[in-house]
Every structure is written in structure tokens, then in C-alpha cells.
């Protein structure tokens, strides 16, 4: 096996989900707007994005999926010697 073939197999990456990056960006923006509106309107009933804090949970769920998807086949190759 030549060096170029070895490097190509090592550097292969998985599919990149651009839509998930977009959704994570929208969630981050929603949190910023939520905090800004919380500063402007102290009455929660006037805040049009009153449940914007839930975008944090959405962001972390998407990030967990992205990280899990990226590392699912690499974790098996790691050498964990917890009880040595």
C-alpha cells in the first residue's frame, strides 16, 4: 500500500450536515434574542420569545448528535485501560 493511499484512508471524513449547523446557529441566535428581550420587557407575558431558553437544550441535543456521529467509529479504536 502506498503512502498516498494510507493518507487518504486516514483522512476520510464523514458527511457534513450543513442544515444542522444552520439550526444550531438559529438556536444560538434565539437565545441571544431571548436574553435581549428579557432585558427590554421585564414582564414575561410581553416577551414574544418567552420560551427561548429551550433553544439551549435544542442546541446541546444537536451538538451531541454531531459529536456522536463524528466519533462513533473512532471510539472503538481508543485504548481505555481504566483497570490496569
Coordinates of N, CA and C in Angstrom, one line a residue:
X1 N 0.9 -1.2 0.0 CA 0.0 0.0 0.0 C 0.9 1.2 0.0
X2 N 0.6 2.1 -0.9 CA 1.5 3.3 -1.0 C 1.1 4.4 0.1
X3 N 1.9 5.3 0.3 CA 1.7 6.4 1.3 C 0.5 7.2 1.0
X4 N 0.2 7.5 -0.3 CA -0.9 8.3 -0.6 C -2.2 7.6 -0.3
X5 N -2.3 6.3 -0.5 CA -3.5 5.5 -0.2 C -3.7 5.5 1.3
X6 N -2.6 5.3 2.1 CA -2.7 5.3 3.5 C -3.2 6.6 4.0
X7 N -2.7 7.7 3.6 CA -3.2 9.1 4.0 C -4.6 9.3 3.6
X8 N -5.1 8.8 2.5 CA -6.4 9.0 2.1 C -7.4 8.3 3.0
X9 N -7.0 7.1 3.4 CA -7.9 6.3 4.3 C -7.9 6.9 5.6
X10 N -6.8 7.5 6.1 CA -6.8 8.1 7.4 C -7.6 9.4 7.4
X11 N -7.5 10.2 6.4 CA -8.1 11.5 6.3 C -9.6 11.5 5.8
X12 N -10.1 10.4 5.6 CA -11.5 10.3 5.2 C -12.4 10.9 6.3
X13 N -13.3 11.8 5.9 CA -14.3 12.3 6.9 C -15.7 11.9 6.5
X14 N -16.5 12.0 7.5 CA -17.9 11.7 7.3 C -18.7 12.8 6.7
X15 N -19.9 12.5 6.3 CA -20.8 13.5 5.7 C -21.0 14.7 6.7
X16 N -20.9 15.9 6.1 CA -21.2 17.1 6.9 C -22.6 17.6 6.7
X17 N -23.3 17.7 7.9 CA -24.7 18.1 7.8 C -24.8 19.6 8.0
X18 N -24.8 20.3 6.9 CA -24.9 21.8 6.9 C -26.2 22.3 7.6
X19 N -27.3 21.6 7.4 CA -28.5 22.0 7.9 C -28.5 22.0 9.5
X20 N -27.7 21.1 10.0 CA -27.6 21.0 11.5 C -26.8 22.2 12.0
X21 N -25.8 22.6 11.2 CA -25.0 23.8 11.6 C -25.9 25.1 11.6
X22 N -26.8 25.1 10.6 CA -27.7 26.2 10.4 C -28.7 26.2 11.6
X23 N -29.2 25.1 12.0 CA -30.2 25.0 13.1 C -29.5 25.4 14.4
X24 N -28.3 25.0 14.6 CA -27.5 25.3 15.8 C -27.3 26.9 15.8
X25 N -27.1 27.5 14.7 CA -26.9 28.9 14.6 C -28.2 29.6 14.9
X26 N -29.3 29.1 14.4 CA -30.6 29.7 14.7 C -30.9 29.6 16.2
X27 N -30.6 28.4 16.8 CA -30.8 28.3 18.2 C -30.0 29.2 19.1
X28 N -28.7 29.4 18.7 CA -27.9 30.3 19.4 C -28.4 31.8 19.3
X29 N -28.9 32.1 18.1 CA -29.4 33.4 17.9 C -30.7 33.6 18.7
X30 N -31.5 32.6 18.8 CA -32.7 32.7 19.6 C -32.4 32.9 21.1
X31 N -31.4 32.3 21.6 CA -31.0 32.5 23.0 C -30.6 34.0 23.2
X32 N -29.8 34.5 22.2 CA -29.4 35.9 22.3 C -30.6 36.8 22.3
X33 N -31.5 36.6 21.4 CA -32.7 37.4 21.3 C -33.6 37.3 22.6
X34 N -33.6 36.1 23.1 CA -34.4 35.8 24.3 C -33.8 36.7 25.5
X35 N -32.5 36.7 25.6 CA -31.9 37.5 26.7 C -32.0 39.0 26.5
X36 N -31.9 39.4 25.2 CA -32.1 40.8 24.9 C -33.6 41.2 25.2
X37 N -34.5 40.5 24.8 CA -35.9 40.8 25.1 C -36.3 40.7 26.6
X38 N -35.6 39.9 27.3 CA -35.8 39.8 28.7 C -35.3 41.1 29.4
X39 N -34.3 41.7 28.8 CA -33.8 42.9 29.4 C -34.7 44.1 29.0
X40 N -35.3 44.1 27.8 CA -36.2 45.1 27.4 C -37.6 45.0 28.1
X41 N -38.2 43.9 28.0 CA -39.5 43.7 28.7 C -39.3 42.8 29.9
X42 N -39.5 43.4 31.1 CA -39.3 42.7 32.3 C -40.6 41.8 32.6
X43 N -41.7 42.1 32.0 CA -42.9 41.3 32.1 C -42.8 40.1 31.1
X44 N -42.8 38.9 31.6 CA -42.6 37.7 30.7 C -43.8 37.6 29.7
X45 N -45.0 38.1 30.0 CA -46.1 38.0 29.0 C -45.9 38.9 27.8
X46 N -45.0 39.9 27.9 CA -44.8 40.7 26.7 C -43.6 40.2 25.8
X47 N -42.9 39.3 26.3 CA -41.7 38.8 25.6 C -42.2 37.8 24.5
X48 N -42.0 38.1 23.3 CA -42.5 37.3 22.2 C -41.7 36.0 22.0
X49 N -40.6 35.9 22.6 CA -39.8 34.7 22.6 C -39.6 34.2 24.0
X50 N -40.7 34.1 24.7 CA -40.7 33.7 26.1 C -40.1 32.4 26.5
X51 N -40.1 31.5 25.5 CA -39.5 30.1 25.8 C -38.2 29.9 25.0
X52 N -37.5 31.0 24.8 CA -36.2 31.0 24.1 C -35.2 30.2 24.8
X53 N -35.3 30.0 26.1 CA -34.3 29.3 26.8 C -34.3 27.8 26.4
X54 N -35.4 27.3 25.8 CA -35.4 26.0 25.3 C -34.5 25.8 24.1
X55 N -34.1 26.8 23.5 CA -33.1 26.7 22.4 C -31.8 26.2 22.8
X56 N -31.4 26.5 24.1 CA -30.2 25.9 24.7 C -30.2 24.4 24.7
X57 N -31.3 23.8 25.1 CA -31.5 22.4 25.1 C -31.4 21.8 23.6
X58 N -32.1 22.5 22.7 CA -32.1 22.1 21.3 C -30.6 22.2 20.8
X59 N -29.9 23.2 21.1 CA -28.5 23.4 20.6 C -27.7 22.2 21.2
X60 N -27.8 21.9 22.4 CA -27.0 20.9 23.0 C -27.3 19.5 22.5
X61 N -28.6 19.3 22.2 CA -29.0 18.0 21.6 C -28.4 17.8 20.2
X62 N -28.5 18.9 19.4 CA -27.9 18.8 18.1 C -26.4 18.6 18.1
X63 N -25.7 19.3 19.1 CA -24.3 19.2 19.2 C -23.9 17.8 19.6
X64 N -24.7 17.2 20.5 CA -24.4 15.8 21.0 C -24.5 14.9 19.8
X65 N -25.5 15.1 18.9 CA -25.7 14.2 17.8 C -24.5 14.4 16.8
X66 N -24.1 15.6 16.6 CA -23.0 15.9 15.7 C -21.7 15.3 16.2
X67 N -21.4 15.4 17.5 CA -20.2 14.9 18.0 C -20.2 13.3 18.1
X68 N -21.4 12.8 18.4 CA -21.5 11.3 18.4 C -21.4 10.7 17.1
X69 N -21.9 11.4 16.1 CA -21.8 10.9 14.7 C -20.4 11.0 14.2
X70 N -19.7 12.0 14.6 CA -18.3 12.2 14.1 C -17.4 11.2 14.7
X71 N -17.6 10.8 16.0 CA -16.7 9.9 16.7 C -17.2 8.5 16.9
X72 N -18.3 8.1 16.3 CA -18.8 6.7 16.6 C -17.9 5.6 16.2
X73 N -17.2 5.7 15.1 CA -16.3 4.6 14.7 C -14.9 4.8 15.3
X74 N -14.6 5.9 15.7 CA -13.3 6.2 16.3 C -13.2 5.7 17.8
X75 N -14.3 5.7 18.5 CA -14.3 5.4 19.9 C -13.8 3.9 20.1
X76 N -14.2 3.1 19.2 CA -13.9 1.7 19.3 C -12.3 1.5 19.2
X77 N -11.7 2.4 18.5 CA -10.2 2.3 18.3 C -9.4 2.8 19.5
X78 N -10.1 3.6 20.4 CA -9.4 4.1 21.5 C -9.0 3.0 22.5
X79 N -7.9 3.2 23.2 CA -7.5 2.2 24.2 C -7.7 2.7 25.6
X80 N -8.7 2.3 26.2 CA -9.0 2.7 27.6 C -8.6 1.6 28.5
X81 N -7.6 1.9 29.4 CA -7.2 1.0 30.4 C -7.5 1.6 31.7
X82 N -8.8 1.5 32.1 CA -9.2 2.0 33.4 C -8.7 1.2 34.5
X83 N -8.9 -0.1 34.4 CA -8.5 -1.0 35.5 C -7.2 -1.8 35.0
X84 N -6.1 -1.2 35.1 CA -4.9 -1.9 34.7 C -4.0 -2.3 35.8

